[in-house]
Amino acid sequence: MIRKRLLPAVLVICVLSSLSCEKILNHRSLKLAHGLPVDHPVHKSMEFMAERCAAISDGKLRIDIYPNEQLGREREAVELLQIGSIAITKVSAAVLENFAPKLRVLGLPYIWRDRQHQFDVLDGPLGELLLEAPSDYRLRGLCFYDAGFRSFYTTNKAVRSPEDLSGLKIRVQKSKTATDMVNILGGSATPIDWGELYSALQQGVVDGAENNPPSLESSRHYEICKYYTLNEHTAVPDVLLISTRWWELLSEQEREWLMAAVKESVAFERIAWAEAEQKSLEKIKAAGVEIIYPDKTPFLEKLSGTFEQYRSEPELYDLIQKIQTFQPDSTASLRPLTENR
């Protein structure tokens, strides 16, 4: 009980001590923690952001990065952000939907026409609105990073149609949207932490999972899973988040420096991601994994009623319709939603 009472005081002392040191040294350091390995394109993009931030600010604003779950898994990192123990983290929008339900739309199957459609939406007014969605949870979105399209990979049975998922336990993120999607397709959705998935696949706890090519490759899951079905059911972006406590501490000048670096990193990340995706597919194939290009129509038909399930949630259904009908040269349809935020 005493330890629980002391913890908030200790955190305050640590933050205040940090701020005092920064004042003396005439620079501010922001701690960024995430769970990706250092060879992942998103980590490299955040390194680029840190380098650009230091250069733009002439060393007055720095970002110190802690990769590989050094400070906790994705959900734990978000919780550290909420109490201000760290300043920035990167999470999948699927994880973030547990904090900001509005972001469920980003993980809906086949909501994106193609990758350019996704970029156009996320770079525009609707993307800005979605980045603000977690503000009630002491979180502020800085940008979206491309995380590619997610597809199924399995250990012993190839998936060429939804019927092939019947009886298979498929790992999903701890996301209701992802769970519902796999169950509708006929699989058995099984939420498991990313760090535990390799052993779960190895031991037969699950029969497969779903993710993008760089994640399949960097996790080495291809050593166990010999079938990769590129049905591309979802394209869930990553979200770069900052604690609102830290955002409020930043001066206007510091915010400008940070956002300039963030914007540059988005462009860098999209190029890095495309290159990594191609290299990952080549490596996975060379390792003996069968790459399957299925007819997507049966998957689309099976999931065709997904959007209609949200009619009972008018705000969410409105977002879905705006995403589906979005055109890059049209912002008029977004104005009512933006004005009511």
PDB file of C-alpha atoms in Angstrom, residues 3 18 115 127 154 173 262 276 279 294 338:
ATOM      1  CA  ARG A   3       4.631   1.602  -2.321  1.00  0.00           C
ATOM      2  CA  SER A  18      14.656  15.648 -15.621  1.00  0.00           C
ATOM      3  CA  ARG A 115      -2.678   2.071 -50.509  1.00  0.00           C
ATOM      4  CA  GLY A 127      -6.630  11.813 -40.617  1.00  0.00           C
ATOM      5  CA  THR A 154      -0.167 -20.691 -41.367  1.00  0.00           C
ATOM      6  CA  GLN A 173      -4.048  -8.576 -31.789  1.00  0.00           C
ATOM      7  CA  VAL A 262       7.647  13.993 -37.820  1.00  0.00           C
ATOM      8  CA  ALA A 276      11.427  -3.549 -46.825  1.00  0.00           C
ATOM      9  CA  LYS A 279      12.917  -7.589 -49.590  1.00  0.00           C
ATOM     10  CA  PRO A 294      -5.775 -16.012 -53.740  1.00  0.00           C
ATOM     11  CA  THR A 338     -14.615  18.370 -38.466  1.00  0.00           C
TER      12      THR A 338
END
